[in-house]
Short mmCIF file of C-alpha atoms in Angstrom, two decimals:
data_model
loop_
_atom_site.label_atom_id
_atom_site.label_comp_id
_atom_site.label_asym_id
_atom_site.label_seq_id
_atom_site.Cartn_x
_atom_site.Cartn_y
_atom_site.Cartn_z
CA UNK A 595 -36.41 -12.57 -60.77
CA UNK A 596 -33.50 -14.92 -61.20
CA UNK A 597 -31.49 -15.41 -57.97
CA UNK A 598 -27.94 -14.21 -58.11
CA UNK A 599 -24.74 -16.00 -57.07
CA UNK A 600 -24.40 -13.70 -54.00
CA UNK A 601 -27.93 -14.67 -52.80
CA UNK A 602 -27.01 -18.29 -53.06
CA UNK A 603 -23.87 -17.84 -50.95
CA UNK A 604 -25.85 -16.12 -48.22
CA UNK A 605 -28.30 -19.00 -48.06
CA UNK A 606 -25.44 -21.53 -47.82
CA UNK A 607 -23.85 -19.51 -44.95
CA UNK A 608 -27.19 -19.36 -43.12
CA UNK A 609 -27.57 -23.12 -43.45
CA UNK A 610 -24.06 -23.75 -42.18
CA UNK A 611 -24.64 -21.51 -39.13
CA UNK A 612 -27.89 -23.29 -38.39
CA UNK A 613 -26.21 -26.70 -38.57
CA UNK A 614 -23.34 -25.49 -36.34
CA UNK A 615 -25.76 -24.12 -33.72
CA UNK A 616 -27.73 -27.40 -33.68
CA UNK A 617 -24.49 -29.35 -33.26
CA UNK A 618 -23.37 -27.23 -30.28
CA UNK A 619 -26.71 -27.63 -28.52
CA UNK A 620 -26.65 -31.39 -29.10
CA UNK A 621 -23.08 -31.65 -27.74
CA UNK A 622 -23.91 -29.61 -24.62
CA UNK A 623 -26.95 -31.72 -23.99
CA UNK A 624 -24.94 -34.94 -24.22
CA UNK A 625 -22.28 -33.55 -21.88
CA UNK A 626 -24.85 -32.49 -19.29
CA UNK A 627 -26.61 -35.83 -19.45
CA UNK A 628 -23.34 -37.67 -19.05
CA UNK A 629 -22.41 -35.60 -15.98
CA UNK A 630 -25.84 -36.15 -14.48
CA UNK A 631 -25.74 -39.85 -15.18
CA UNK A 632 -22.34 -40.30 -13.54
CA UNK A 633 -23.10 -37.97 -10.58
CA UNK A 634 -20.39 -35.37 -11.35
CA UNK A 635 -17.64 -37.96 -11.08
CA UNK A 636 -14.07 -36.88 -11.60
CA UNK A 637 -11.02 -39.11 -12.02
CA UNK A 638 -12.08 -42.61 -11.04
CA UNK A 639 -15.58 -43.25 -12.40
CA UNK A 640 -16.29 -45.75 -9.61
CA UNK A 641 -16.25 -43.07 -6.91
CA UNK A 642 -18.77 -40.20 -6.95
CA UNK A 643 -18.20 -36.89 -5.28
CA UNK A 644 -21.93 -36.15 -5.01
CA UNK A 645 -23.65 -36.25 -1.60
CA UNK A 646 -27.19 -37.51 -1.29
CA UNK A 647 -28.96 -35.60 0.10
CA UNK A 648 -27.04 -32.58 -1.07
CA UNK A 649 -25.37 -30.43 1.50
CA UNK A 650 -25.12 -33.00 4.27
CA UNK A 651 -22.12 -34.86 5.69
CA UNK A 652 -21.48 -37.15 8.62
CA UNK A 653 -18.05 -35.88 9.76
CA UNK A 654 -15.59 -33.01 8.96
CA UNK A 655 -13.42 -35.50 7.07
CA UNK A 656 -16.32 -36.20 4.73
CA UNK A 657 -16.73 -32.49 4.11
CA UNK A 658 -13.07 -32.02 3.33
CA UNK A 659 -13.11 -34.83 0.70
CA UNK A 660 -15.95 -33.23 -1.29
CA UNK A 661 -15.01 -31.89 -4.66
CA UNK A 662 -16.71 -28.48 -4.15
CA UNK A 663 -15.71 -24.87 -4.38
CA UNK A 664 -13.12 -23.36 -2.09
CA UNK A 665 -14.53 -22.58 1.35
CA UNK A 666 -13.75 -20.05 4.08
CA UNK A 667 -14.03 -21.67 7.51
CA UNK A 668 -13.43 -20.39 11.05
CA UNK A 669 -12.94 -22.86 13.91
CA UNK A 670 -13.89 -21.40 17.28
CA UNK A 671 -13.70 -23.14 20.63
CA UNK A 672 -14.08 -21.11 23.83
CA UNK A 673 -11.59 -18.24 23.66
CA UNK A 674 -9.39 -19.87 21.04
CA UNK A 675 -9.88 -19.62 17.33
CA UNK A 676 -8.05 -20.54 14.15
CA UNK A 677 -8.44 -19.26 10.56
CA UNK A 678 -8.08 -21.41 7.47
CA UNK A 679 -5.84 -20.42 4.55
CA UNK A 680 -8.55 -18.76 2.42
CA UNK A 681 -9.56 -16.40 5.26
CA UNK A 682 -5.93 -15.57 6.01
CA UNK A 683 -5.43 -14.62 2.36
CA UNK A 684 -8.55 -12.47 2.51
CA UNK A 685 -7.24 -10.62 5.56
CA UNK A 686 -3.78 -10.27 4.01
CA UNK A 687 -5.27 -8.72 0.80
CA UNK A 688 -7.30 -6.33 2.95
CA UNK A 689 -4.21 -5.19 4.83
CA UNK A 690 -2.35 -4.73 1.56
CA UNK A 691 -5.21 -2.57 0.25
CA UNK A 692 -5.04 -0.20 3.26
CA UNK A 693 -1.21 -0.44 3.65
CA UNK A 694 -0.49 2.71 1.53
CA UNK A 695 -2.77 4.80 3.70
CA UNK A 696 -1.22 3.48 6.91
CA UNK A 697 2.35 4.06 5.59
CA UNK A 698 1.57 7.63 4.58
CA UNK A 699 -0.32 8.66 7.75
CA UNK A 700 1.44 6.86 10.59
CA UNK A 701 5.06 6.39 9.61
CA UNK A 702 8.09 8.44 8.63
CA UNK A 703 7.33 8.14 4.95
CA UNK A 704 5.80 11.60 4.53
CA UNK A 705 8.79 13.49 5.88
CA UNK A 706 11.30 11.48 3.89
CA UNK A 707 9.60 11.65 0.52
CA UNK A 708 9.05 15.43 0.81
CA UNK A 709 12.73 16.05 1.74
CA UNK A 710 13.86 13.90 -1.16
CA UNK A 711 11.58 15.86 -3.49
CA UNK A 712 12.96 19.21 -2.28
CA UNK A 713 16.45 17.88 -2.83
CA UNK A 714 15.79 17.02 -6.41
CA UNK A 715 14.04 20.39 -6.99
CA UNK A 716 16.99 22.31 -5.47
CA UNK A 717 19.41 20.49 -7.75
CA UNK A 718 17.15 21.46 -10.69
CA UNK A 719 17.74 18.08 -12.34
CA UNK A 720 14.04 17.72 -13.37
CA UNK A 721 13.44 13.94 -13.28
CA UNK A 722 16.82 12.71 -11.96
CA UNK A 723 16.48 10.68 -9.81
CA UNK A 724 13.11 9.52 -11.17
CA UNK A 725 10.01 9.19 -9.03
CA UNK A 726 10.36 5.42 -8.77
CA UNK A 727 13.82 5.74 -7.28
CA UNK A 728 12.66 8.33 -4.71
CA UNK A 729 9.61 6.23 -3.73
CA UNK A 730 11.74 3.11 -3.36
CA UNK A 731 14.35 4.89 -1.24
CA UNK A 732 11.63 6.43 0.91
CA UNK A 733 10.04 3.01 1.51
CA UNK A 734 13.34 1.41 2.43
CA UNK A 735 14.21 4.23 4.83
CA UNK A 736 10.73 4.05 6.31
CA UNK A 737 11.14 0.32 6.96
CA UNK A 738 14.54 1.00 8.53
CA UNK A 739 13.10 3.64 10.86
CA UNK A 740 9.93 1.71 11.70
CA UNK A 741 11.64 -1.66 12.24
CA UNK A 742 11.65 -1.38 16.09
CA UNK A 743 7.96 -0.41 16.03
CA UNK A 744 7.07 -3.25 13.68
CA UNK A 745 8.98 -5.73 15.88
CA UNK A 746 7.15 -4.48 18.94
CA UNK A 747 3.75 -4.85 17.22
CA UNK A 748 4.64 -8.39 16.24
CA UNK A 749 5.69 -9.33 19.72
CA UNK A 750 2.93 -7.68 21.69
CA UNK A 751 -0.06 -7.96 19.35
CA UNK A 752 0.32 -10.35 16.39
CA UNK A 753 1.77 -13.37 18.19
CA UNK A 754 -0.68 -13.26 21.12
CA UNK A 755 -3.58 -12.94 18.67
CA UNK A 756 -2.48 -15.89 16.59
CA UNK A 757 -2.12 -17.99 19.79
CA UNK A 758 -5.65 -17.00 20.87
CA UNK A 759 -4.55 -15.08 23.98
CA UNK A 760 -6.36 -11.84 23.00
CA UNK A 761 -9.48 -11.10 21.04
CA UNK A 762 -9.82 -8.80 18.01
CA UNK A 763 -10.50 -5.60 20.00
CA UNK A 764 -7.52 -6.18 22.30
CA UNK A 765 -5.38 -6.97 19.26
CA UNK A 766 -6.19 -3.60 17.65
CA UNK A 767 -5.46 -1.76 20.85
CA UNK A 768 -2.14 -3.53 21.33
CA UNK A 769 -1.15 -2.97 17.73
CA UNK A 770 -1.94 0.77 17.93
CA UNK A 771 0.08 1.37 21.10
CA UNK A 772 3.56 1.13 19.46
CA UNK A 773 2.41 3.35 16.59
CA UNK A 774 1.07 5.92 19.05
CA UNK A 775 4.37 5.82 20.94
CA UNK A 776 6.20 6.49 17.67
CA UNK A 777 3.96 9.38 16.54
CA UNK A 778 3.66 11.19 19.83
CA UNK A 779 7.36 12.39 20.11
CA UNK A 780 7.23 13.62 16.51
CA UNK A 781 4.02 15.57 17.05
CA UNK A 782 4.21 19.22 18.09
CA UNK A 783 2.14 20.36 21.07
CA UNK A 784 0.29 23.12 19.27
CA UNK A 785 -0.98 20.70 16.62
CA UNK A 786 -2.47 18.42 19.26
CA UNK A 787 -4.07 21.36 21.07
CA UNK A 788 -5.53 22.58 17.76
CA UNK A 789 -7.36 19.33 17.00
CA UNK A 790 -8.36 18.88 20.64
CA UNK A 791 -10.04 22.31 20.53
CA UNK A 792 -11.76 21.47 17.25
CA UNK A 793 -13.04 18.21 18.75
CA UNK A 794 -14.01 20.09 21.95
CA UNK A 795 -12.03 17.70 24.13
CA UNK A 796 -9.94 18.33 27.23
CA UNK A 797 -6.34 17.18 27.37
CA UNK A 798 -4.08 16.81 30.45
CA UNK A 799 -0.88 16.59 28.38
CA UNK A 800 -0.43 12.83 28.44
CA UNK A 801 -0.38 10.37 25.54
CA UNK A 802 -3.03 8.12 27.03
CA UNK A 803 -5.74 10.87 26.88
CA UNK A 804 -5.15 11.70 23.21
CA UNK A 805 -7.64 9.89 20.92
CA UNK A 806 -6.11 8.29 17.84
CA UNK A 807 -8.48 10.35 15.69
CA UNK A 808 -6.66 13.43 17.07
CA UNK A 809 -3.13 12.08 17.17
CA UNK A 810 -3.04 10.99 13.50
CA UNK A 811 -3.91 14.40 11.90
CA UNK A 812 -1.71 16.21 14.45
CA UNK A 813 1.18 13.97 13.45
CA UNK A 814 0.58 14.57 9.78
CA UNK A 815 0.64 18.40 10.15
CA UNK A 816 3.79 18.21 12.21
CA UNK A 817 5.42 16.02 9.62
CA UNK A 818 4.55 18.48 6.87
CA UNK A 819 5.91 21.43 8.81
CA UNK A 820 9.12 19.62 9.71
CA UNK A 821 9.63 18.39 6.09
CA UNK A 822 9.15 21.88 4.61
CA UNK A 823 11.57 23.34 7.11
CA UNK A 824 14.23 20.82 6.20
CA UNK A 825 13.51 21.44 2.50
CA UNK A 826 14.06 25.21 3.03
CA UNK A 827 17.42 24.56 4.69
CA UNK A 828 18.43 22.39 1.75
CA UNK A 829 17.57 25.12 -0.71
CA UNK A 830 19.84 27.77 0.87
CA UNK A 831 23.25 26.63 -0.52
CA UNK A 832 21.79 26.06 -4.00
CA UNK A 833 20.17 29.50 -4.04
CA UNK A 834 23.58 30.97 -3.22
CA UNK A 835 25.07 29.21 -6.23
CA UNK A 836 22.26 30.52 -8.52
CA UNK A 837 22.86 34.09 -7.27
CA UNK A 838 26.62 33.91 -7.82
CA UNK A 839 26.21 32.51 -11.32
CA UNK A 840 23.54 35.04 -12.26
CA UNK A 841 25.72 37.93 -10.99
CA UNK A 842 28.70 36.62 -12.91
CA UNK A 843 26.77 36.32 -16.18
CA UNK A 844 25.39 39.84 -15.76
CA UNK A 845 28.84 41.30 -15.12
CA UNK A 846 30.09 39.53 -18.27
CA UNK A 847 27.20 40.95 -20.36
CA UNK A 848 25.83 37.40 -21.05
CA UNK A 849 22.23 38.26 -20.17
CA UNK A 850 20.72 36.05 -22.85
CA UNK A 851 22.25 32.87 -21.38
CA UNK A 852 19.90 31.28 -18.76
CA UNK A 853 21.70 31.17 -15.38
CA UNK A 854 20.22 27.74 -14.54
CA UNK A 855 22.05 26.23 -17.53
CA UNK A 856 25.39 27.25 -15.98
CA UNK A 857 24.50 26.74 -12.32
CA UNK A 858 23.19 23.20 -12.59
CA UNK A 859 26.61 21.55 -13.22
CA UNK A 860 28.03 23.49 -10.30
CA UNK A 861 25.15 22.32 -8.06
CA UNK A 862 25.77 18.75 -8.97
CA UNK A 863 29.49 19.11 -8.38
CA UNK A 864 29.00 20.70 -4.97
CA UNK A 865 26.41 18.03 -4.06
CA UNK A 866 28.73 15.19 -5.05
CA UNK A 867 31.82 16.67 -3.33
CA UNK A 868 29.86 17.20 -0.12
CA UNK A 869 28.47 13.65 -0.34
CA UNK A 870 25.02 15.17 -0.32
CA UNK A 871 22.87 12.02 -0.42
CA UNK A 872 24.51 10.48 2.61
CA UNK A 873 24.46 13.83 4.47
CA UNK A 874 20.76 14.55 3.82
CA UNK A 875 19.51 11.03 4.33
CA UNK A 876 21.54 10.57 7.47
CA UNK A 877 20.26 13.80 8.98
CA UNK A 878 16.64 13.03 8.06
CA UNK A 879 16.84 9.60 9.63
CA UNK A 880 18.44 10.96 12.81
CA UNK A 881 15.49 13.39 13.26
CA UNK A 882 13.39 10.38 14.29
CA UNK A 883 15.77 9.29 17.07
#
Protein backbone atom coordinates (compact mmCIF):
# COMPACT_ATOMS: atom_id res chain seq x y z
CA UNK A 1 0.00 0.00 0.00
CA UNK A 2 1.44 3.34 -1.01
CA UNK A 3 2.00 5.74 1.95
CA UNK A 4 -0.07 8.90 1.83
CA UNK A 5 1.08 12.49 2.38
CA UNK A 6 -0.66 12.58 5.79
CA UNK A 7 1.32 9.53 6.97
CA UNK A 8 4.55 11.23 5.95
CA UNK A 9 3.70 14.35 7.94
CA UNK A 10 3.01 12.29 11.06
CA UNK A 11 6.39 10.59 10.79
CA UNK A 12 8.14 13.95 10.39
CA UNK A 13 6.34 15.32 13.49
CA UNK A 14 7.31 12.25 15.52
CA UNK A 15 10.94 12.68 14.46
CA UNK A 16 10.93 16.37 15.43
CA UNK A 17 9.42 15.58 18.85
CA UNK A 18 12.06 12.91 19.43
CA UNK A 19 14.87 15.32 18.52
CA UNK A 20 13.39 18.01 20.78
CA UNK A 21 13.18 15.61 23.74
CA UNK A 22 16.78 14.48 23.24
CA UNK A 23 17.91 18.12 23.11
CA UNK A 24 16.13 19.00 26.36
CA UNK A 25 17.61 16.01 28.18
CA UNK A 26 21.10 16.87 26.90
CA UNK A 27 20.74 20.51 27.99
CA UNK A 28 19.53 19.56 31.48
CA UNK A 29 22.40 17.12 31.87
CA UNK A 30 24.93 19.80 30.91
CA UNK A 31 23.37 22.29 33.33
CA UNK A 32 23.44 19.80 36.21
CA UNK A 33 27.03 18.81 35.52
CA UNK A 34 28.05 22.49 35.36
CA UNK A 35 26.38 23.22 38.70
CA UNK A 36 28.01 20.16 40.26
CA UNK A 37 31.40 21.03 38.86
CA UNK A 38 31.26 24.57 40.21
CA UNK A 39 29.76 23.58 43.59
CA UNK A 40 26.50 25.56 43.19
CA UNK A 41 28.36 28.83 42.78
CA UNK A 42 26.36 32.03 42.32
CA UNK A 43 27.69 35.41 41.32
CA UNK A 44 31.44 35.30 41.68
CA UNK A 45 32.67 31.90 40.41
CA UNK A 46 35.72 32.07 42.65
CA UNK A 47 33.63 31.76 45.86
CA UNK A 48 31.50 28.68 46.51
CA UNK A 49 28.46 28.61 48.73
CA UNK A 50 28.70 24.88 49.36
CA UNK A 51 29.82 23.56 52.75
CA UNK A 52 31.92 20.44 53.00
CA UNK A 53 30.79 18.41 54.85
CA UNK A 54 27.22 19.50 54.13
CA UNK A 55 25.18 20.86 57.01
CA UNK A 56 28.09 21.96 59.21
CA UNK A 57 29.37 25.41 60.10
CA UNK A 58 31.90 26.89 62.49
CA UNK A 59 30.06 30.00 63.65
CA UNK A 60 26.62 31.69 63.31
CA UNK A 61 28.16 34.13 60.84
CA UNK A 62 29.11 31.24 58.54
CA UNK A 63 25.54 29.95 58.71
CA UNK A 64 24.08 33.35 57.81
CA UNK A 65 26.31 33.65 54.74
CA UNK A 66 25.12 30.37 53.23
CA UNK A 67 23.01 30.63 50.13
CA UNK A 68 20.29 28.26 51.40
CA UNK A 69 16.55 28.38 51.79
CA UNK A 70 14.86 30.77 54.21
CA UNK A 71 15.06 29.56 57.78
CA UNK A 72 12.93 30.02 60.91
CA UNK A 73 15.13 30.45 63.99
CA UNK A 74 14.43 31.06 67.67
CA UNK A 75 17.14 32.37 69.98
CA UNK A 76 16.56 31.49 73.61
CA UNK A 77 18.78 32.38 76.56
CA UNK A 78 17.47 31.85 80.07
CA UNK A 79 14.10 33.59 80.32
CA UNK A 80 14.67 35.87 77.34
CA UNK A 81 13.90 34.96 73.77
CA UNK A 82 13.77 36.63 70.36
CA UNK A 83 12.06 35.63 67.14
CA UNK A 84 13.44 36.15 63.67
CA UNK A 85 11.51 37.79 60.87
CA UNK A 86 10.18 34.60 59.27
CA UNK A 87 8.66 33.35 62.53
CA UNK A 88 7.12 36.75 63.24
CA UNK A 89 5.49 36.67 59.81
CA UNK A 90 4.15 33.17 60.54
CA UNK A 91 2.63 34.32 63.85
CA UNK A 92 1.17 37.42 62.19
CA UNK A 93 -0.48 35.35 59.45
CA UNK A 94 -1.92 33.02 62.09
CA UNK A 95 -3.41 35.96 63.98
CA UNK A 96 -4.85 37.34 60.75
CA UNK A 97 -6.49 33.97 60.06
CA UNK A 98 -8.26 33.88 63.45
CA UNK A 99 -8.90 37.64 63.61
CA UNK A 100 -12.42 37.44 62.08
CA UNK A 101 -13.50 34.95 64.74
CA UNK A 102 -12.07 37.09 67.54
CA UNK A 103 -13.69 40.24 66.15
CA UNK A 104 -17.11 38.59 65.91
CA UNK A 105 -17.06 36.85 69.30
CA UNK A 106 -15.25 39.24 71.65
CA UNK A 107 -15.87 42.77 70.40
CA UNK A 108 -18.74 45.15 69.69
CA UNK A 109 -18.89 44.12 66.02
CA UNK A 110 -21.91 41.81 66.37
CA UNK A 111 -24.22 44.41 67.91
CA UNK A 112 -23.21 47.12 65.44
CA UNK A 113 -23.60 45.06 62.25
CA UNK A 114 -27.02 43.72 63.32
CA UNK A 115 -28.30 47.21 64.15
CA UNK A 116 -27.07 48.52 60.80
CA UNK A 117 -28.78 45.64 59.03
CA UNK A 118 -32.09 46.35 60.80
CA UNK A 119 -31.77 50.01 59.85
CA UNK A 120 -31.41 49.16 56.18
CA UNK A 121 -34.28 46.68 56.34
CA UNK A 122 -36.54 49.24 58.04
CA UNK A 123 -35.80 51.77 55.32
CA UNK A 124 -36.70 49.08 52.75
CA UNK A 125 -33.91 50.25 50.44
CA UNK A 126 -32.88 46.66 49.58
CA UNK A 127 -29.11 46.97 48.96
CA UNK A 128 -28.49 50.62 49.84
CA UNK A 129 -26.13 50.98 51.59
CA UNK A 130 -24.42 47.84 50.21
CA UNK A 131 -22.99 45.13 52.44
CA UNK A 132 -19.43 46.33 51.90
CA UNK A 133 -20.31 49.76 53.29
CA UNK A 134 -22.06 48.30 56.32
CA UNK A 135 -19.16 45.94 57.08
CA UNK A 136 -16.60 48.73 56.70
CA UNK A 137 -18.60 51.06 58.95
CA UNK A 138 -19.03 48.30 61.54
CA UNK A 139 -15.28 47.57 61.54
CA UNK A 140 -14.38 51.24 61.95
CA UNK A 141 -16.85 51.68 64.82
CA UNK A 142 -15.58 48.46 66.41
CA UNK A 143 -12.01 49.78 66.30
CA UNK A 144 -13.19 53.07 67.80
CA UNK A 145 -14.98 51.32 70.67
CA UNK A 146 -12.23 48.75 71.28
CA UNK A 147 -9.33 51.22 71.09
CA UNK A 148 -8.93 51.55 74.90
CA UNK A 149 -8.99 47.76 75.23
CA UNK A 150 -6.45 47.31 72.42
CA UNK A 151 -4.18 49.93 74.00
CA UNK A 152 -4.37 48.17 77.36
CA UNK A 153 -3.53 44.80 75.77
CA UNK A 154 -0.51 46.36 74.06
CA UNK A 155 0.73 47.95 77.28
CA UNK A 156 0.15 45.06 79.66
CA UNK A 157 0.75 42.01 77.45
CA UNK A 158 2.42 42.65 74.08
CA UNK A 159 5.27 44.90 75.19
CA UNK A 160 6.29 42.78 78.22
CA UNK A 161 6.21 39.66 76.03
CA UNK A 162 8.44 41.22 73.37
CA UNK A 163 10.88 42.34 76.07
CA UNK A 164 11.01 38.82 77.51
CA UNK A 165 9.46 39.76 80.86
CA UNK A 166 6.64 37.18 80.62
CA UNK A 167 6.31 33.76 79.02
CA UNK A 168 3.68 32.63 76.53
CA UNK A 169 1.13 31.44 79.10
CA UNK A 170 1.35 34.68 81.07
CA UNK A 171 1.07 36.64 77.82
CA UNK A 172 -2.22 34.90 76.93
CA UNK A 173 -3.63 35.52 80.40
CA UNK A 174 -2.62 39.19 80.38
CA UNK A 175 -4.04 39.65 76.89
CA UNK A 176 -7.39 38.09 77.85
CA UNK A 177 -7.90 40.21 80.97
CA UNK A 178 -8.78 43.47 79.11
CA UNK A 179 -11.14 41.57 76.80
CA UNK A 180 -12.85 39.94 79.76
CA UNK A 181 -13.20 43.33 81.44
CA UNK A 182 -14.84 44.64 78.27
CA UNK A 183 -17.23 41.69 77.81
CA UNK A 184 -18.37 41.33 81.42
CA UNK A 185 -20.35 44.64 81.74
CA UNK A 186 -22.10 43.91 78.43
CA UNK A 187 -23.12 40.39 79.50
CA UNK A 188 -26.44 39.82 81.23
CA UNK A 189 -26.51 37.90 84.48
CA UNK A 190 -29.04 35.29 83.33
CA UNK A 191 -26.87 34.34 80.35
CA UNK A 192 -23.86 33.69 82.58
CA UNK A 193 -25.99 31.63 84.97
CA UNK A 194 -27.36 29.63 82.05
CA UNK A 195 -23.95 28.50 80.82
CA UNK A 196 -22.64 28.00 84.34
CA UNK A 197 -25.53 25.60 84.97
CA UNK A 198 -24.90 23.80 81.69
CA UNK A 199 -21.21 23.42 82.59
CA UNK A 200 -22.19 22.35 86.15
CA UNK A 201 -20.03 25.05 87.71
CA UNK A 202 -20.57 27.24 90.76
CA UNK A 203 -20.33 31.01 90.50
CA UNK A 204 -19.98 33.54 93.30
CA UNK A 205 -20.91 36.52 91.09
CA UNK A 206 -17.40 37.82 90.39
CA UNK A 207 -15.61 38.13 87.06
CA UNK A 208 -12.55 36.19 88.24
CA UNK A 209 -14.54 32.99 88.76
CA UNK A 210 -16.12 32.99 85.28
CA UNK A 211 -14.20 30.79 82.82
CA UNK A 212 -13.54 32.31 79.42
CA UNK A 213 -15.35 29.36 77.84
CA UNK A 214 -18.50 30.52 79.68
CA UNK A 215 -18.03 34.27 79.34
CA UNK A 216 -17.67 34.27 75.54
CA UNK A 217 -20.97 32.48 74.65
CA UNK A 218 -22.78 34.46 77.37
CA UNK A 219 -21.49 37.67 75.83
CA UNK A 220 -22.59 36.56 72.36
CA UNK A 221 -26.17 35.80 73.47
CA UNK A 222 -26.39 39.11 75.32
CA UNK A 223 -25.16 40.96 72.26
CA UNK A 224 -27.75 39.29 70.04
CA UNK A 225 -30.56 40.09 72.48
CA UNK A 226 -29.49 43.74 72.79
CA UNK A 227 -29.04 44.15 69.03
CA UNK A 228 -32.49 42.73 68.26
CA UNK A 229 -34.09 44.96 70.87
CA UNK A 230 -32.46 48.03 69.32
CA UNK A 231 -33.56 46.85 65.87
CA UNK A 232 -37.17 46.59 67.09
CA UNK A 233 -37.06 50.14 68.41
CA UNK A 234 -35.72 51.33 65.05
CA UNK A 235 -38.57 49.62 63.21
CA UNK A 236 -41.38 51.36 65.14
CA UNK A 237 -41.39 54.81 63.38
CA UNK A 238 -41.07 53.20 59.95
CA UNK A 239 -43.97 50.82 60.68
CA UNK A 240 -46.09 53.85 61.56
CA UNK A 241 -45.26 55.41 58.19
CA UNK A 242 -46.23 52.17 56.39
CA UNK A 243 -49.55 52.05 58.24
CA UNK A 244 -50.37 55.69 57.46
CA UNK A 245 -49.54 55.27 53.77
CA UNK A 246 -51.50 52.01 53.50
CA UNK A 247 -54.57 53.59 55.17
CA UNK A 248 -54.38 56.63 52.89
CA UNK A 249 -54.20 54.50 49.75
CA UNK A 250 -57.15 52.36 50.86
CA UNK A 251 -59.24 55.45 51.59
CA UNK A 252 -58.44 56.76 48.10
CA UNK A 253 -59.38 53.44 46.49
CA UNK A 254 -55.86 52.84 45.20
CA UNK A 255 -55.62 49.26 46.43
CA UNK A 256 -53.61 48.04 43.44
CA UNK A 257 -50.70 50.38 44.22
CA UNK A 258 -48.15 48.75 46.60
CA UNK A 259 -47.91 50.81 49.80
CA UNK A 260 -44.13 50.24 50.02
CA UNK A 261 -43.64 52.07 46.73
CA UNK A 262 -45.14 55.23 48.23
CA UNK A 263 -43.84 54.85 51.79
CA UNK A 264 -40.16 54.35 50.93
CA UNK A 265 -39.53 57.98 49.81
CA UNK A 266 -41.24 59.22 52.99
CA UNK A 267 -39.05 56.89 55.09
CA UNK A 268 -35.90 58.18 53.46
CA UNK A 269 -37.08 61.79 53.89
CA UNK A 270 -37.85 61.26 57.58
CA UNK A 271 -34.54 59.49 58.10
CA UNK A 272 -32.54 62.28 56.47
CA UNK A 273 -34.40 65.10 58.27
CA UNK A 274 -33.88 63.39 61.62
CA UNK A 275 -30.17 62.83 60.83
CA UNK A 276 -30.80 59.12 61.28
CA UNK A 277 -27.30 57.74 60.72
CA UNK A 278 -25.69 60.00 63.30
CA UNK A 279 -28.53 59.36 65.75
CA UNK A 280 -28.47 55.56 65.44
CA UNK A 281 -24.69 55.17 65.34
CA UNK A 282 -24.22 57.59 68.22
CA UNK A 283 -26.75 55.76 70.39
CA UNK A 284 -25.28 52.35 69.56
CA UNK A 285 -21.76 53.48 70.42
CA UNK A 286 -22.95 55.00 73.71
CA UNK A 287 -24.45 51.66 74.77
CA UNK A 288 -20.88 50.40 75.32
CA UNK A 289 -19.95 53.21 77.71
